[in-house]
JSON list of C-alpha atoms in Angstrom, two decimals:
[
{"chain": "A", "resi": 1, "resn": "UNK", "atom": "CA", "xyz": [-17.68, -2.07, -69.79]},
{"chain": "A", "resi": 2, "resn": "UNK", "atom": "CA", "xyz": [-17.71, 0.16, -67.70]},
{"chain": "A", "resi": 3, "resn": "UNK", "atom": "CA", "xyz": [-20.02, -1.09, -65.12]},
{"chain": "A", "resi": 4, "resn": "UNK", "atom": "CA", "xyz": [-18.49, -4.38, -65.18]},
{"chain": "A", "resi": 5, "resn": "UNK", "atom": "CA", "xyz": [-15.36, -2.41, -64.56]},
{"chain": "A", "resi": 6, "resn": "UNK", "atom": "CA", "xyz": [-16.38, -0.85, -61.52]},
{"chain": "A", "resi": 7, "resn": "UNK", "atom": "CA", "xyz": [-18.36, -3.97, -60.06]},
{"chain": "A", "resi": 8, "resn": "UNK", "atom": "CA", "xyz": [-14.94, -5.52, -60.46]},
{"chain": "A", "resi": 9, "resn": "UNK", "atom": "CA", "xyz": [-12.62, -2.45, -58.75]},
{"chain": "A", "resi": 10, "resn": "UNK", "atom": "CA", "xyz": [-15.50, -2.32, -55.33]},
{"chain": "A", "resi": 11, "resn": "UNK", "atom": "CA", "xyz": [-14.29, -6.36, -55.22]},
{"chain": "A", "resi": 12, "resn": "UNK", "atom": "CA", "xyz": [-11.51, -5.84, -55.14]},
{"chain": "A", "resi": 13, "resn": "UNK", "atom": "CA", "xyz": [-11.24, -2.83, -53.28]},
{"chain": "A", "resi": 14, "resn": "UNK", "atom": "CA", "xyz": [-13.57, -4.61, -50.68]},
{"chain": "A", "resi": 15, "resn": "UNK", "atom": "CA", "xyz": [-10.55, -8.03, -50.60]},
{"chain": "A", "resi": 16, "resn": "UNK", "atom": "CA", "xyz": [-8.46, -4.98, -49.70]},
{"chain": "A", "resi": 17, "resn": "UNK", "atom": "CA", "xyz": [-10.27, -4.00, -46.92]},
{"chain": "A", "resi": 18, "resn": "UNK", "atom": "CA", "xyz": [-10.12, -6.82, -45.12]},
{"chain": "A", "resi": 19, "resn": "UNK", "atom": "CA", "xyz": [-7.52, -8.68, -45.82]},
{"chain": "A", "resi": 20, "resn": "UNK", "atom": "CA", "xyz": [-6.10, -4.87, -44.28]},
{"chain": "A", "resi": 21, "resn": "UNK", "atom": "CA", "xyz": [-8.29, -5.56, -41.52]},
{"chain": "A", "resi": 22, "resn": "UNK", "atom": "CA", "xyz": [-6.43, -8.58, -40.63]},
{"chain": "A", "resi": 23, "resn": "UNK", "atom": "CA", "xyz": [-3.39, -7.11, -40.94]},
{"chain": "A", "resi": 24, "resn": "UNK", "atom": "CA", "xyz": [-4.25, -4.30, -38.41]},
{"chain": "A", "resi": 25, "resn": "UNK", "atom": "CA", "xyz": [-5.90, -7.46, -36.27]},
{"chain": "A", "resi": 26, "resn": "UNK", "atom": "CA", "xyz": [-2.17, -8.80, -36.60]},
{"chain": "A", "resi": 27, "resn": "UNK", "atom": "CA", "xyz": [-0.63, -6.32, -35.25]},
{"chain": "A", "resi": 28, "resn": "UNK", "atom": "CA", "xyz": [-2.20, -6.16, -32.43]},
{"chain": "A", "resi": 29, "resn": "UNK", "atom": "CA", "xyz": [-1.36, -9.32, -31.55]},
{"chain": "A", "resi": 30, "resn": "UNK", "atom": "CA", "xyz": [2.05, -9.86, -32.11]},
{"chain": "A", "resi": 31, "resn": "UNK", "atom": "CA", "xyz": [3.96, -8.03, -29.88]},
{"chain": "A", "resi": 32, "resn": "UNK", "atom": "CA", "xyz": [1.55, -10.75, -26.92]},
{"chain": "A", "resi": 33, "resn": "UNK", "atom": "CA", "xyz": [2.54, -13.60, -28.77]},
{"chain": "A", "resi": 34, "resn": "UNK", "atom": "CA", "xyz": [6.31, -12.81, -28.55]},
{"chain": "A", "resi": 35, "resn": "UNK", "atom": "CA", "xyz": [5.91, -12.19, -25.47]},
{"chain": "A", "resi": 36, "resn": "UNK", "atom": "CA", "xyz": [4.33, -15.63, -24.96]},
{"chain": "A", "resi": 37, "resn": "UNK", "atom": "CA", "xyz": [7.21, -17.08, -26.67]},
{"chain": "A", "resi": 38, "resn": "UNK", "atom": "CA", "xyz": [5.79, -16.78, -30.60]},
{"chain": "A", "resi": 39, "resn": "UNK", "atom": "CA", "xyz": [8.76, -15.57, -32.93]},
{"chain": "A", "resi": 40, "resn": "UNK", "atom": "CA", "xyz": [7.51, -16.30, -36.35]},
{"chain": "A", "resi": 41, "resn": "UNK", "atom": "CA", "xyz": [6.24, -12.58, -36.58]},
{"chain": "A", "resi": 42, "resn": "UNK", "atom": "CA", "xyz": [7.53, -8.65, -36.26]},
{"chain": "A", "resi": 43, "resn": "UNK", "atom": "CA", "xyz": [7.11, -6.64, -33.97]},
{"chain": "A", "resi": 44, "resn": "UNK", "atom": "CA", "xyz": [7.71, -2.43, -34.21]},
{"chain": "A", "resi": 45, "resn": "UNK", "atom": "CA", "xyz": [9.74, -1.85, -31.10]},
{"chain": "A", "resi": 46, "resn": "UNK", "atom": "CA", "xyz": [10.04, 1.76, -32.71]},
{"chain": "A", "resi": 47, "resn": "UNK", "atom": "CA", "xyz": [9.84, 4.48, -30.25]},
{"chain": "A", "resi": 48, "resn": "UNK", "atom": "CA", "xyz": [7.97, 7.40, -31.96]},
{"chain": "A", "resi": 49, "resn": "UNK", "atom": "CA", "xyz": [4.32, 7.21, -31.56]},
{"chain": "A", "resi": 50, "resn": "UNK", "atom": "CA", "xyz": [1.58, 8.30, -33.79]},
{"chain": "A", "resi": 51, "resn": "UNK", "atom": "CA", "xyz": [-1.12, 9.84, -31.77]},
{"chain": "A", "resi": 52, "resn": "UNK", "atom": "CA", "xyz": [-4.25, 7.79, -31.69]},
{"chain": "A", "resi": 53, "resn": "UNK", "atom": "CA", "xyz": [-7.33, 9.56, -32.08]},
{"chain": "A", "resi": 54, "resn": "UNK", "atom": "CA", "xyz": [-9.50, 10.53, -30.36]},
{"chain": "A", "resi": 55, "resn": "UNK", "atom": "CA", "xyz": [-12.23, 8.02, -28.90]},
{"chain": "A", "resi": 56, "resn": "UNK", "atom": "CA", "xyz": [-15.94, 8.80, -30.56]},
{"chain": "A", "resi": 57, "resn": "UNK", "atom": "CA", "xyz": [-19.17, 8.22, -28.64]},
{"chain": "A", "resi": 58, "resn": "UNK", "atom": "CA", "xyz": [-17.74, 6.76, -25.37]},
{"chain": "A", "resi": 59, "resn": "UNK", "atom": "CA", "xyz": [-20.33, 6.35, -22.43]},
{"chain": "A", "resi": 60, "resn": "UNK", "atom": "CA", "xyz": [-20.13, 6.10, -19.23]},
{"chain": "A", "resi": 61, "resn": "UNK", "atom": "CA", "xyz": [-23.27, 4.90, -18.55]},
{"chain": "A", "resi": 62, "resn": "UNK", "atom": "CA", "xyz": [-22.79, 1.16, -16.86]},
{"chain": "A", "resi": 63, "resn": "UNK", "atom": "CA", "xyz": [-23.43, -2.02, -18.80]},
{"chain": "A", "resi": 64, "resn": "UNK", "atom": "CA", "xyz": [-22.27, -5.45, -18.77]},
{"chain": "A", "resi": 65, "resn": "UNK", "atom": "CA", "xyz": [-20.22, -6.66, -18.92]},
{"chain": "A", "resi": 66, "resn": "UNK", "atom": "CA", "xyz": [-19.55, -7.33, -22.53]},
{"chain": "A", "resi": 67, "resn": "UNK", "atom": "CA", "xyz": [-18.44, -10.73, -23.39]},
{"chain": "A", "resi": 68, "resn": "UNK", "atom": "CA", "xyz": [-14.55, -10.82, -25.60]},
{"chain": "A", "resi": 69, "resn": "UNK", "atom": "CA", "xyz": [-11.73, -13.01, -26.50]},
{"chain": "A", "resi": 70, "resn": "UNK", "atom": "CA", "xyz": [-11.65, -13.85, -29.74]},
{"chain": "A", "resi": 71, "resn": "UNK", "atom": "CA", "xyz": [-9.11, -12.64, -31.66]},
{"chain": "A", "resi": 72, "resn": "UNK", "atom": "CA", "xyz": [-7.97, -10.19, -28.55]},
{"chain": "A", "resi": 73, "resn": "UNK", "atom": "CA", "xyz": [-5.42, -10.47, -26.15]},
{"chain": "A", "resi": 74, "resn": "UNK", "atom": "CA", "xyz": [-5.77, -9.62, -22.20]},
{"chain": "A", "resi": 75, "resn": "UNK", "atom": "CA", "xyz": [-4.32, -9.73, -19.48]},
{"chain": "A", "resi": 76, "resn": "UNK", "atom": "CA", "xyz": [-5.82, -10.23, -15.72]},
{"chain": "A", "resi": 77, "resn": "UNK", "atom": "CA", "xyz": [-4.10, -8.68, -13.27]},
{"chain": "A", "resi": 78, "resn": "UNK", "atom": "CA", "xyz": [-5.39, -10.72, -9.32]},
{"chain": "A", "resi": 79, "resn": "UNK", "atom": "CA", "xyz": [-5.56, -7.22, -7.98]},
{"chain": "A", "resi": 80, "resn": "UNK", "atom": "CA", "xyz": [-9.09, -5.71, -5.83]},
{"chain": "A", "resi": 81, "resn": "UNK", "atom": "CA", "xyz": [-8.03, -2.11, -6.23]},
{"chain": "A", "resi": 82, "resn": "UNK", "atom": "CA", "xyz": [-7.69, -1.29, -10.22]},
{"chain": "A", "resi": 83, "resn": "UNK", "atom": "CA", "xyz": [-6.38, 2.39, -9.73]},
{"chain": "A", "resi": 84, "resn": "UNK", "atom": "CA", "xyz": [-3.82, 0.66, -8.84]},
{"chain": "A", "resi": 85, "resn": "UNK", "atom": "CA", "xyz": [-3.53, -1.47, -12.02]},
{"chain": "A", "resi": 86, "resn": "UNK", "atom": "CA", "xyz": [-4.38, 1.80, -14.11]},
{"chain": "A", "resi": 87, "resn": "UNK", "atom": "CA", "xyz": [-1.01, 2.65, -12.22]},
{"chain": "A", "resi": 88, "resn": "UNK", "atom": "CA", "xyz": [1.09, 0.71, -13.60]},
{"chain": "A", "resi": 89, "resn": "UNK", "atom": "CA", "xyz": [0.42, 1.02, -17.24]},
{"chain": "A", "resi": 90, "resn": "UNK", "atom": "CA", "xyz": [1.35, 4.50, -16.81]},
{"chain": "A", "resi": 91, "resn": "UNK", "atom": "CA", "xyz": [-1.39, 4.92, -19.60]},
{"chain": "A", "resi": 92, "resn": "UNK", "atom": "CA", "xyz": [-1.33, 8.60, -21.80]},
{"chain": "A", "resi": 93, "resn": "UNK", "atom": "CA", "xyz": [-4.15, 8.32, -21.03]},
{"chain": "A", "resi": 94, "resn": "UNK", "atom": "CA", "xyz": [-7.87, 7.93, -20.13]},
{"chain": "A", "resi": 95, "resn": "UNK", "atom": "CA", "xyz": [-11.09, 7.69, -19.61]},
{"chain": "A", "resi": 96, "resn": "UNK", "atom": "CA", "xyz": [-13.84, 6.10, -18.31]},
{"chain": "A", "resi": 97, "resn": "UNK", "atom": "CA", "xyz": [-15.72, 4.09, -20.36]},
{"chain": "A", "resi": 98, "resn": "UNK", "atom": "CA", "xyz": [-18.45, 1.29, -19.25]},
{"chain": "A", "resi": 99, "resn": "UNK", "atom": "CA", "xyz": [-18.06, -2.38, -21.41]},
{"chain": "A", "resi": 100, "resn": "UNK", "atom": "CA", "xyz": [-20.16, -2.38, -24.62]},
{"chain": "A", "resi": 101, "resn": "UNK", "atom": "CA", "xyz": [-18.07, 1.55, -25.88]},
{"chain": "A", "resi": 102, "resn": "UNK", "atom": "CA", "xyz": [-14.68, 0.71, -23.74]},
{"chain": "A", "resi": 103, "resn": "UNK", "atom": "CA", "xyz": [-13.88, -2.44, -25.10]},
{"chain": "A", "resi": 104, "resn": "UNK", "atom": "CA", "xyz": [-14.90, -1.48, -28.94]},
{"chain": "A", "resi": 105, "resn": "UNK", "atom": "CA", "xyz": [-12.28, 1.29, -28.83]},
{"chain": "A", "resi": 106, "resn": "UNK", "atom": "CA", "xyz": [-9.72, -0.13, -27.50]},
{"chain": "A", "resi": 107, "resn": "UNK", "atom": "CA", "xyz": [-10.58, -2.76, -30.79]},
{"chain": "A", "resi": 108, "resn": "UNK", "atom": "CA", "xyz": [-10.87, -0.06, -33.01]},
{"chain": "A", "resi": 109, "resn": "UNK", "atom": "CA", "xyz": [-7.16, 1.57, -31.78]},
{"chain": "A", "resi": 110, "resn": "UNK", "atom": "CA", "xyz": [-3.31, -0.57, -31.61]},
{"chain": "A", "resi": 111, "resn": "UNK", "atom": "CA", "xyz": [-2.52, 1.09, -27.92]},
{"chain": "A", "resi": 112, "resn": "UNK", "atom": "CA", "xyz": [-5.60, 0.91, -26.60]},
{"chain": "A", "resi": 113, "resn": "UNK", "atom": "CA", "xyz": [-6.64, -0.75, -23.91]},
{"chain": "A", "resi": 114, "resn": "UNK", "atom": "CA", "xyz": [-9.84, -1.40, -21.49]},
{"chain": "A", "resi": 115, "resn": "UNK", "atom": "CA", "xyz": [-9.71, -1.33, -18.12]},
{"chain": "A", "resi": 116, "resn": "UNK", "atom": "CA", "xyz": [-11.84, -4.18, -16.42]},
{"chain": "A", "resi": 117, "resn": "UNK", "atom": "CA", "xyz": [-13.26, -3.18, -12.53]},
{"chain": "A", "resi": 118, "resn": "UNK", "atom": "CA", "xyz": [-12.58, -5.96, -10.36]},
{"chain": "A", "resi": 119, "resn": "UNK", "atom": "CA", "xyz": [-14.35, -8.52, -11.34]},
{"chain": "A", "resi": 120, "resn": "UNK", "atom": "CA", "xyz": [-13.90, -11.90, -8.50]},
{"chain": "A", "resi": 121, "resn": "UNK", "atom": "CA", "xyz": [-10.57, -10.57, -7.65]},
{"chain": "A", "resi": 122, "resn": "UNK", "atom": "CA", "xyz": [-9.03, -9.92, -10.84]},
{"chain": "A", "resi": 123, "resn": "UNK", "atom": "CA", "xyz": [-8.74, -6.35, -13.26]},
{"chain": "A", "resi": 124, "resn": "UNK", "atom": "CA", "xyz": [-8.44, -6.90, -16.75]},
{"chain": "A", "resi": 125, "resn": "UNK", "atom": "CA", "xyz": [-6.51, -5.64, -19.71]},
{"chain": "A", "resi": 126, "resn": "UNK", "atom": "CA", "xyz": [-7.93, -6.23, -22.80]},
{"chain": "A", "resi": 127, "resn": "UNK", "atom": "CA", "xyz": [-6.33, -5.04, -26.06]},
{"chain": "A", "resi": 128, "resn": "UNK", "atom": "CA", "xyz": [-2.89, -4.06, -26.47]},
{"chain": "A", "resi": 129, "resn": "UNK", "atom": "CA", "xyz": [0.10, -5.73, -26.19]},
{"chain": "A", "resi": 130, "resn": "UNK", "atom": "CA", "xyz": [1.21, -4.65, -22.49]},
{"chain": "A", "resi": 131, "resn": "UNK", "atom": "CA", "xyz": [5.50, -6.71, -21.80]},
{"chain": "A", "resi": 132, "resn": "UNK", "atom": "CA", "xyz": [4.45, -8.43, -19.04]},
{"chain": "A", "resi": 133, "resn": "UNK", "atom": "CA", "xyz": [7.56, -6.02, -17.48]},
{"chain": "A", "resi": 134, "resn": "UNK", "atom": "CA", "xyz": [4.89, -4.12, -16.55]},
{"chain": "A", "resi": 135, "resn": "UNK", "atom": "CA", "xyz": [3.10, -5.63, -13.14]},
{"chain": "A", "resi": 136, "resn": "UNK", "atom": "CA", "xyz": [6.36, -6.62, -11.88]},
{"chain": "A", "resi": 137, "resn": "UNK", "atom": "CA", "xyz": [6.06, -3.72, -8.60]},
{"chain": "A", "resi": 138, "resn": "UNK", "atom": "CA", "xyz": [2.20, -5.60, -7.94]},
{"chain": "A", "resi": 139, "resn": "UNK", "atom": "CA", "xyz": [3.68, -8.04, -7.25]},
{"chain": "A", "resi": 140, "resn": "UNK", "atom": "CA", "xyz": [0.95, -10.13, -7.69]},
{"chain": "A", "resi": 141, "resn": "UNK", "atom": "CA", "xyz": [-0.41, -13.23, -9.95]},
{"chain": "A", "resi": 142, "resn": "UNK", "atom": "CA", "xyz": [-0.93, -12.47, -13.81]},
{"chain": "A", "resi": 143, "resn": "UNK", "atom": "CA", "xyz": [-2.07, -14.06, -16.49]},
{"chain": "A", "resi": 144, "resn": "UNK", "atom": "CA", "xyz": [-1.77, -13.16, -20.40]},
{"chain": "A", "resi": 145, "resn": "UNK", "atom": "CA", "xyz": [-3.59, -15.63, -23.41]},
{"chain": "A", "resi": 146, "resn": "UNK", "atom": "CA", "xyz": [-3.99, -14.38, -26.95]},
{"chain": "A", "resi": 147, "resn": "UNK", "atom": "CA", "xyz": [-5.99, -15.96, -29.31]},
{"chain": "A", "resi": 148, "resn": "UNK", "atom": "CA", "xyz": [-6.12, -14.85, -33.03]},
{"chain": "A", "resi": 149, "resn": "UNK", "atom": "CA", "xyz": [-7.83, -17.54, -35.48]},
{"chain": "A", "resi": 150, "resn": "UNK", "atom": "CA", "xyz": [-6.97, -15.96, -38.96]},
{"chain": "A", "resi": 151, "resn": "UNK", "atom": "CA", "xyz": [-2.82, -17.55, -38.21]},
{"chain": "A", "resi": 152, "resn": "UNK", "atom": "CA", "xyz": [-3.92, -19.89, -35.48]},
{"chain": "A", "resi": 153, "resn": "UNK", "atom": "CA", "xyz": [-2.30, -18.29, -32.65]},
{"chain": "A", "resi": 154, "resn": "UNK", "atom": "CA", "xyz": [-3.00, -19.25, -29.30]},
{"chain": "A", "resi": 155, "resn": "UNK", "atom": "CA", "xyz": [-1.26, -18.86, -26.35]},
{"chain": "A", "resi": 156, "resn": "UNK", "atom": "CA", "xyz": [-1.23, -19.09, -22.16]},
{"chain": "A", "resi": 157, "resn": "UNK", "atom": "CA", "xyz": [0.86, -17.54, -19.40]},
{"chain": "A", "resi": 158, "resn": "UNK", "atom": "CA", "xyz": [1.20, -17.90, -15.95]},
{"chain": "A", "resi": 159, "resn": "UNK", "atom": "CA", "xyz": [3.55, -15.35, -13.63]},
{"chain": "A", "resi": 160, "resn": "UNK", "atom": "CA", "xyz": [3.63, -15.00, -9.78]},
{"chain": "A", "resi": 161, "resn": "UNK", "atom": "CA", "xyz": [5.41, -12.26, -8.77]},
{"chain": "A", "resi": 162, "resn": "UNK", "atom": "CA", "xyz": [6.79, -12.07, -11.69]},
{"chain": "A", "resi": 163, "resn": "UNK", "atom": "CA", "xyz": [7.65, -15.67, -12.00]},
{"chain": "A", "resi": 164, "resn": "UNK", "atom": "CA", "xyz": [6.93, -17.28, -14.78]},
{"chain": "A", "resi": 165, "resn": "UNK", "atom": "CA", "xyz": [5.30, -20.69, -13.86]},
{"chain": "A", "resi": 166, "resn": "UNK", "atom": "CA", "xyz": [3.43, -21.08, -16.87]},
{"chain": "A", "resi": 167, "resn": "UNK", "atom": "CA", "xyz": [3.47, -20.69, -20.46]},
{"chain": "A", "resi": 168, "resn": "UNK", "atom": "CA", "xyz": [2.18, -23.11, -23.86]},
{"chain": "A", "resi": 169, "resn": "UNK", "atom": "CA", "xyz": [2.25, -20.93, -27.04]},
{"chain": "A", "resi": 170, "resn": "UNK", "atom": "CA", "xyz": [1.38, -22.28, -30.79]},
{"chain": "A", "resi": 171, "resn": "UNK", "atom": "CA", "xyz": [0.58, -20.62, -34.48]},
{"chain": "A", "resi": 172, "resn": "UNK", "atom": "CA", "xyz": [0.09, -23.48, -36.87]},
{"chain": "A", "resi": 173, "resn": "UNK", "atom": "CA", "xyz": [0.69, -20.77, -39.25]},
{"chain": "A", "resi": 174, "resn": "UNK", "atom": "CA", "xyz": [4.64, -21.37, -38.55]},
{"chain": "A", "resi": 175, "resn": "UNK", "atom": "CA", "xyz": [4.64, -25.33, -39.16]},
{"chain": "A", "resi": 176, "resn": "UNK", "atom": "CA", "xyz": [2.21, -26.40, -36.32]},
{"chain": "A", "resi": 177, "resn": "UNK", "atom": "CA", "xyz": [5.21, -25.20, -33.82]},
{"chain": "A", "resi": 178, "resn": "UNK", "atom": "CA", "xyz": [4.97, -25.05, -30.03]},
{"chain": "A", "resi": 179, "resn": "UNK", "atom": "CA", "xyz": [7.14, -21.47, -29.47]},
{"chain": "A", "resi": 180, "resn": "UNK", "atom": "CA", "xyz": [6.98, -22.27, -25.96]},
{"chain": "A", "resi": 181, "resn": "UNK", "atom": "CA", "xyz": [5.41, -25.20, -23.01]},
{"chain": "A", "resi": 182, "resn": "UNK", "atom": "CA", "xyz": [7.26, -24.44, -20.47]},
{"chain": "A", "resi": 183, "resn": "UNK", "atom": "CA", "xyz": [6.39, -25.65, -16.35]},
{"chain": "A", "resi": 184, "resn": "UNK", "atom": "CA", "xyz": [4.65, -28.41, -15.34]},
{"chain": "A", "resi": 185, "resn": "UNK", "atom": "CA", "xyz": [0.36, -28.45, -17.22]},
{"chain": "A", "resi": 186, "resn": "UNK", "atom": "CA", "xyz": [-1.02, -26.71, -14.08]},
{"chain": "A", "resi": 187, "resn": "UNK", "atom": "CA", "xyz": [-4.36, -29.00, -12.11]},
{"chain": "A", "resi": 188, "resn": "UNK", "atom": "CA", "xyz": [-6.86, -26.32, -14.90]},
{"chain": "A", "resi": 189, "resn": "UNK", "atom": "CA", "xyz": [-5.52, -27.39, -17.96]},
{"chain": "A", "resi": 190, "resn": "UNK", "atom": "CA", "xyz": [-5.41, -31.51, -17.03]},
{"chain": "A", "resi": 191, "resn": "UNK", "atom": "CA", "xyz": [-8.86, -31.03, -16.26]},
{"chain": "A", "resi": 192, "resn": "UNK", "atom": "CA", "xyz": [-9.73, -29.78, -19.52]},
{"chain": "A", "resi": 193, "resn": "UNK", "atom": "CA", "xyz": [-7.24, -32.07, -21.30]},
{"chain": "A", "resi": 194, "resn": "UNK", "atom": "CA", "xyz": [-5.00, -30.05, -22.44]},
{"chain": "A", "resi": 195, "resn": "UNK", "atom": "CA", "xyz": [-2.35, -32.99, -21.77]},
{"chain": "A", "resi": 196, "resn": "UNK", "atom": "CA", "xyz": [-3.44, -33.80, -25.32]},
{"chain": "A", "resi": 197, "resn": "UNK", "atom": "CA", "xyz": [-1.84, -30.22, -27.57]},
{"chain": "A", "resi": 198, "resn": "UNK", "atom": "CA", "xyz": [1.84, -30.95, -29.21]},
{"chain": "A", "resi": 199, "resn": "UNK", "atom": "CA", "xyz": [4.46, -30.70, -27.04]},
{"chain": "A", "resi": 200, "resn": "UNK", "atom": "CA", "xyz": [7.66, -28.69, -27.54]},
{"chain": "A", "resi": 201, "resn": "UNK", "atom": "CA", "xyz": [10.25, -30.29, -29.99]},
{"chain": "A", "resi": 202, "resn": "UNK", "atom": "CA", "xyz": [7.42, -33.38, -30.60]},
{"chain": "A", "resi": 203, "resn": "UNK", "atom": "CA", "xyz": [5.86, -33.89, -34.06]},
{"chain": "A", "resi": 204, "resn": "UNK", "atom": "CA", "xyz": [2.62, -32.00, -34.26]},
{"chain": "A", "resi": 205, "resn": "UNK", "atom": "CA", "xyz": [0.27, -35.09, -35.97]},
{"chain": "A", "resi": 206, "resn": "UNK", "atom": "CA", "xyz": [-2.09, -32.13, -36.31]},
{"chain": "A", "resi": 207, "resn": "UNK", "atom": "CA", "xyz": [-5.41, -33.72, -34.67]},
{"chain": "A", "resi": 208, "resn": "UNK", "atom": "CA", "xyz": [-4.59, -32.43, -31.62]},
{"chain": "A", "resi": 209, "resn": "UNK", "atom": "CA", "xyz": [-5.02, -28.58, -31.93]},
{"chain": "A", "resi": 210, "resn": "UNK", "atom": "CA", "xyz": [-5.13, -26.02, -29.26]},
{"chain": "A", "resi": 211, "resn": "UNK", "atom": "CA", "xyz": [-8.23, -23.80, -30.65]},
{"chain": "A", "resi": 212, "resn": "UNK", "atom": "CA", "xyz": [-9.70, -20.66, -29.83]},
{"chain": "A", "resi": 213, "resn": "UNK", "atom": "CA", "xyz": [-12.09, -22.26, -27.37]},
{"chain": "A", "resi": 214, "resn": "UNK", "atom": "CA", "xyz": [-9.85, -23.90, -25.49]},
{"chain": "A", "resi": 215, "resn": "UNK", "atom": "CA", "xyz": [-7.69, -19.98, -24.85]},
{"chain": "A", "resi": 216, "resn": "UNK", "atom": "CA", "xyz": [-11.07, -19.22, -23.79]},
{"chain": "A", "resi": 217, "resn": "UNK", "atom": "CA", "xyz": [-11.54, -22.52, -21.37]},
{"chain": "A", "resi": 218, "resn": "UNK", "atom": "CA", "xyz": [-8.54, -21.35, -19.63]},
{"chain": "A", "resi": 219, "resn": "UNK", "atom": "CA", "xyz": [-8.78, -18.27, -19.18]},
{"chain": "A", "resi": 220, "resn": "UNK", "atom": "CA", "xyz": [-12.51, -18.85, -17.20]},
{"chain": "A", "resi": 221, "resn": "UNK", "atom": "CA", "xyz": [-10.60, -21.26, -15.59]},
{"chain": "A", "resi": 222, "resn": "UNK", "atom": "CA", "xyz": [-7.44, -19.37, -13.84]},
{"chain": "A", "resi": 223, "resn": "UNK", "atom": "CA", "xyz": [-9.24, -16.42, -13.12]},
{"chain": "A", "resi": 224, "resn": "UNK", "atom": "CA", "xyz": [-12.27, -15.28, -15.38]},
{"chain": "A", "resi": 225, "resn": "UNK", "atom": "CA", "xyz": [-14.42, -16.57, -17.91]},
{"chain": "A", "resi": 226, "resn": "UNK", "atom": "CA", "xyz": [-14.64, -13.71, -20.91]},
{"chain": "A", "resi": 227, "resn": "UNK", "atom": "CA", "xyz": [-17.85, -15.05, -22.83]},
{"chain": "A", "resi": 228, "resn": "UNK", "atom": "CA", "xyz": [-19.41, -14.90, -19.11]},
{"chain": "A", "resi": 229, "resn": "UNK", "atom": "CA", "xyz": [-21.73, -17.59, -19.33]},
{"chain": "A", "resi": 230, "resn": "UNK", "atom": "CA", "xyz": [-21.62, -18.57, -16.11]},
{"chain": "A", "resi": 231, "resn": "UNK", "atom": "CA", "xyz": [-21.62, -15.95, -13.44]},
{"chain": "A", "resi": 232, "resn": "UNK", "atom": "CA", "xyz": [-23.72, -12.30, -13.35]},
{"chain": "A", "resi": 233, "resn": "UNK", "atom": "CA", "xyz": [-21.93, -9.18, -13.52]},
{"chain": "A", "resi": 234, "resn": "UNK", "atom": "CA", "xyz": [-23.77, -6.08, -12.13]},
{"chain": "A", "resi": 235, "resn": "UNK", "atom": "CA", "xyz": [-23.53, -3.17, -14.43]},
{"chain": "A", "resi": 236, "resn": "UNK", "atom": "CA", "xyz": [-20.07, -1.33, -14.22]},
{"chain": "A", "resi": 237, "resn": "UNK", "atom": "CA", "xyz": [-17.94, 0.71, -15.87]},
{"chain": "A", "resi": 238, "resn": "UNK", "atom": "CA", "xyz": [-14.21, 0.84, -16.93]},
{"chain": "A", "resi": 239, "resn": "UNK", "atom": "CA", "xyz": [-11.52, 3.27, -18.06]},
{"chain": "A", "resi": 240, "resn": "UNK", "atom": "CA", "xyz": [-10.02, 3.34, -21.26]},
{"chain": "A", "resi": 241, "resn": "UNK", "atom": "CA", "xyz": [-6.32, 4.17, -21.25]},
{"chain": "A", "resi": 242, "resn": "UNK", "atom": "CA", "xyz": [-3.78, 4.97, -24.41]},
{"chain": "A", "resi": 243, "resn": "UNK", "atom": "CA", "xyz": [-0.12, 3.03, -23.35]}
]
């Protein structure tokens, strides 16, 4: 009986740990989903934050880029100089990091972001929620993406000089709700067949909903493909920042 008890206890603890990890992932995305128009969750807006744990075993040996894009959010800022992007972030801390260790640390820390070197004219900020007003002084094009399959939450937004020209956000857990559908579809969305997706205020038949690959596809069409499947970049390093 004692053996069965410990087996059952171990199974229960593993399930609780899985739920905790899913909750941590979801918490990271709630803020940016709200930015994109998804109001199905809540976000911690308190100004007092716990000091983040120091990242471990961060390497500065150039590598990557490393594919990303699932169960995360990111921003693509049209800018040739990553230092301007970091300055706009006003990070509480920063350190050089390569792709593999920097991304891993950003995924593990709710307030962490990995800032990439410039890729095809864009600097990527991957990880924690960063409000769009952060980039206002840069007067440039900014794209934001959210991709979270646990709750079927997907969104993308493009701004030009602080003005939103396109925004779409969908969450299946909220009764297949389109929370934002602002601006006409871009040529890239039309080419990808995104006109099939549910529209705000229209009934959703559940057959043409967006998915996680669609978020990656529009990111690739607008700026940088998070999968890095078709373009090869030289090894490089970025920066791990806390915001």
